[in-house]
mmCIF file with all atom_site columns, C-alpha atoms in Angstrom:
data_model
loop_
_atom_site.group_PDB
_atom_site.id
_atom_site.type_symbol
_atom_site.label_atom_id
_atom_site.label_alt_id
_atom_site.label_comp_id
_atom_site.label_asym_id
_atom_site.label_entity_id
_atom_site.label_seq_id
_atom_site.pdbx_PDB_ins_code
_atom_site.Cartn_x
_atom_site.Cartn_y
_atom_site.Cartn_z
_atom_site.occupancy
_atom_site.B_iso_or_equiv
_atom_site.pdbx_formal_charge
_atom_site.auth_seq_id
_atom_site.auth_comp_id
_atom_site.auth_asym_id
_atom_site.auth_atom_id
_atom_site.pdbx_PDB_model_num
ATOM 1  C CA . LEU A 1 1  ? 0.000   0.000  0.000   1.00 0.00 ? 1  LEU A CA 1
ATOM 2  C CA . HIS A 1 2  ? 2.724   2.484  0.914   1.00 0.00 ? 2  HIS A CA 1
ATOM 3  C CA . LEU A 1 3  ? 4.618   1.813  -2.317  1.00 0.00 ? 3  LEU A CA 1
ATOM 4  C CA . SER A 1 4  ? 1.603   2.617  -4.519  1.00 0.00 ? 4  SER A CA 1
ATOM 5  C CA . ILE A 1 5  ? 0.916   5.842  -2.597  1.00 0.00 ? 5  ILE A CA 1
ATOM 6  C CA . ARG A 1 6  ? 4.557   6.868  -2.969  1.00 0.00 ? 6  ARG A CA 1
ATOM 7  C CA . ARG A 1 7  ? 4.460   6.216  -6.739  1.00 0.00 ? 7  ARG A CA 1
ATOM 8  C CA . GLN A 1 8  ? 1.292   8.287  -7.113  1.00 0.00 ? 8  GLN A CA 1
ATOM 9  C CA . ARG A 1 9  ? 2.898   11.201 -5.279  1.00 0.00 ? 9  ARG A CA 1
ATOM 10 C CA . GLN A 1 10 ? 5.908   11.071 -7.576  1.00 0.00 ? 10 GLN A CA 1
ATOM 11 C CA . MET A 1 11 ? 3.723   11.247 -10.695 1.00 0.00 ? 11 MET A CA 1
ATOM 12 C CA . CYS A 1 12 ? 1.407   13.960 -9.358  1.00 0.00 ? 12 CYS A CA 1
ATOM 13 C CA . ILE A 1 13 ? 1.591   17.096 -11.519 1.00 0.00 ? 13 ILE A CA 1
ATOM 14 C CA . ARG A 1 14 ? 0.726   20.499 -10.104 1.00 0.00 ? 14 ARG A CA 1
ATOM 15 C CA . ASP A 1 15 ? -1.011  22.818 -12.590 1.00 0.00 ? 15 ASP A CA 1
ATOM 16 C CA . SER A 1 16 ? -0.582  26.564 -12.059 1.00 0.00 ? 16 SER A CA 1
ATOM 17 C CA . PRO A 1 17 ? -1.463  27.823 -15.567 1.00 0.00 ? 17 PRO A CA 1
ATOM 18 C CA . ILE A 1 18 ? -0.751  31.557 -15.278 1.00 0.00 ? 18 ILE A CA 1
ATOM 19 C CA . ASN A 1 19 ? -0.425  33.220 -18.734 1.00 0.00 ? 19 ASN A CA 1
ATOM 20 C CA . GLU A 1 20 ? -1.491  30.011 -20.515 1.00 0.00 ? 20 GLU A CA 1
ATOM 21 C CA . LYS A 1 21 ? -4.438  29.612 -22.896 1.00 0.00 ? 21 LYS A CA 1
ATOM 22 C CA . PHE A 1 22 ? -7.606  28.671 -20.973 1.00 0.00 ? 22 PHE A CA 1
ATOM 23 C CA . ASP A 1 23 ? -8.386  24.951 -21.380 1.00 0.00 ? 23 ASP A CA 1
ATOM 24 C CA . PRO A 1 24 ? -11.828 23.908 -20.066 1.00 0.00 ? 24 PRO A CA 1
ATOM 25 C CA . LEU A 1 25 ? -10.615 20.322 -19.725 1.00 0.00 ? 25 LEU A CA 1
ATOM 26 C CA . PHE A 1 26 ? -8.091  21.361 -17.048 1.00 0.00 ? 26 PHE A CA 1
ATOM 27 C CA . HIS A 1 27 ? -9.256  24.781 -15.804 1.00 0.00 ? 27 HIS A CA 1
ATOM 28 C CA . GLU A 1 28 ? -12.395 26.047 -14.071 1.00 0.00 ? 28 GLU A CA 1
ATOM 29 C CA . ALA A 1 29 ? -13.102 29.707 -14.900 1.00 0.00 ? 29 ALA A CA 1
ATOM 30 C CA . LEU A 1 30 ? -14.415 31.545 -11.843 1.00 0.00 ? 30 LEU A CA 1
ATOM 31 C CA . PHE A 1 31 ? -14.490 35.029 -13.389 1.00 0.00 ? 31 PHE A CA 1
ATOM 32 C CA . GLU A 1 32 ? -13.372 37.160 -16.341 1.00 0.00 ? 32 GLU A CA 1
ATOM 33 C CA . VAL A 1 33 ? -10.963 40.081 -16.104 1.00 0.00 ? 33 VAL A CA 1
ATOM 34 C CA . GLU A 1 34 ? -10.941 42.877 -18.678 1.00 0.00 ? 34 GLU A CA 1
ATOM 35 C CA . SER A 1 35 ? -7.346  43.319 -19.777 1.00 0.00 ? 35 SER A CA 1
ATOM 36 C CA . ASP A 1 36 ? -5.294  45.248 -22.312 1.00 0.00 ? 36 ASP A CA 1
ATOM 37 C CA . GLU A 1 37 ? -2.167  43.281 -21.345 1.00 0.00 ? 37 GLU A CA 1
ATOM 38 C CA . HIS A 1 38 ? -3.476  39.799 -22.225 1.00 0.00 ? 38 HIS A CA 1
ATOM 39 C CA . GLU A 1 39 ? -5.252  38.370 -25.241 1.00 0.00 ? 39 GLU A CA 1
ATOM 40 C CA . PRO A 1 40 ? -8.811  37.163 -24.529 1.00 0.00 ? 40 PRO A CA 1
ATOM 41 C CA . GLY A 1 41 ? -9.005  33.588 -23.287 1.00 0.00 ? 41 GLY A CA 1
ATOM 42 C CA . PHE A 1 42 ? -5.753  33.491 -21.309 1.00 0.00 ? 42 PHE A CA 1
ATOM 43 C CA . VAL A 1 43 ? -5.413  32.703 -17.611 1.00 0.00 ? 43 VAL A CA 1
ATOM 44 C CA . THR A 1 44 ? -4.554  35.899 -15.724 1.00 0.00 ? 44 THR A CA 1
ATOM 45 C CA . GLN A 1 45 ? -5.025  34.720 -12.133 1.00 0.00 ? 45 GLN A CA 1
ATOM 46 C CA . VAL A 1 46 ? -4.839  31.367 -10.370 1.00 0.00 ? 46 VAL A CA 1
ATOM 47 C CA . ILE A 1 47 ? -7.072  31.115 -7.307  1.00 0.00 ? 47 ILE A CA 1
ATOM 48 C CA . GLU A 1 48 ? -6.417  27.418 -6.606  1.00 0.00 ? 48 GLU A CA 1
ATOM 49 C CA . VAL A 1 49 ? -3.857  25.224 -8.352  1.00 0.00 ? 49 VAL A CA 1
ATOM 50 C CA . GLY A 1 50 ? -4.987  22.020 -10.050 1.00 0.00 ? 50 GLY A CA 1
ATOM 51 C CA . TYR A 1 51 ? -3.547  18.527 -9.865  1.00 0.00 ? 51 TYR A CA 1
ATOM 52 C CA . ALA A 1 52 ? -3.221  15.607 -12.277 1.00 0.00 ? 52 ALA A CA 1
ATOM 53 C CA . ILE A 1 53 ? -1.701  12.141 -12.065 1.00 0.00 ? 53 ILE A CA 1
ATOM 54 C CA . ASP A 1 54 ? -0.301  10.809 -15.346 1.00 0.00 ? 54 ASP A CA 1
ATOM 55 C CA . LYS A 1 55 ? -2.252  13.451 -17.337 1.00 0.00 ? 55 LYS A CA 1
ATOM 56 C CA . ARG A 1 56 ? -5.454  12.352 -15.566 1.00 0.00 ? 56 ARG A CA 1
ATOM 57 C CA . LEU A 1 57 ? -7.204  15.299 -13.929 1.00 0.00 ? 57 LEU A CA 1
ATOM 58 C CA . ILE A 1 58 ? -7.647  15.070 -10.170 1.00 0.00 ? 58 ILE A CA 1
ATOM 59 C CA . ARG A 1 59 ? -8.704  18.678 -9.523  1.00 0.00 ? 59 ARG A CA 1
ATOM 60 C CA . ALA A 1 60 ? -9.112  21.478 -12.058 1.00 0.00 ? 60 ALA A CA 1
ATOM 61 C CA . ALA A 1 61 ? -7.232  24.726 -11.472 1.00 0.00 ? 61 ALA A CA 1
ATOM 62 C CA . LYS A 1 62 ? -9.602  27.539 -10.461 1.00 0.00 ? 62 LYS A CA 1
ATOM 63 C CA . VAL A 1 63 ? -8.696  30.590 -12.509 1.00 0.00 ? 63 VAL A CA 1
ATOM 64 C CA . GLY A 1 64 ? -9.597  34.053 -13.752 1.00 0.00 ? 64 GLY A CA 1
ATOM 65 C CA . VAL A 1 65 ? -9.626  34.470 -17.537 1.00 0.00 ? 65 VAL A CA 1
ATOM 66 C CA . SER A 1 66 ? -8.888  37.583 -19.607 1.00 0.00 ? 66 SER A CA 1
ATOM 67 C CA . SER A 1 67 ? -11.532 39.195 -21.806 1.00 0.00 ? 67 SER A CA 1
ATOM 68 C CA . LYS A 1 68 ? -11.689 42.221 -24.131 1.00 0.00 ? 68 LYS A CA 1
ATOM 69 C CA . LYS A 1 69 ? -12.275 45.651 -22.647 1.00 0.00 ? 69 LYS A CA 1
#
């Protein structure tokens, strides 16, 4: 049991997608932010990081997404 838990921890990927294109498969948009600095549809703020194990989503990152002014 301990060995399998240890292996899972080693393969756990933390997702903090700041300045990345919003991906609804891995990100949960909580709000939009009007921005001149970012193109629409990019993550501007990370409220809660997400986690995946072997590219399998465990928890989506909770983010704010840029929009046009």
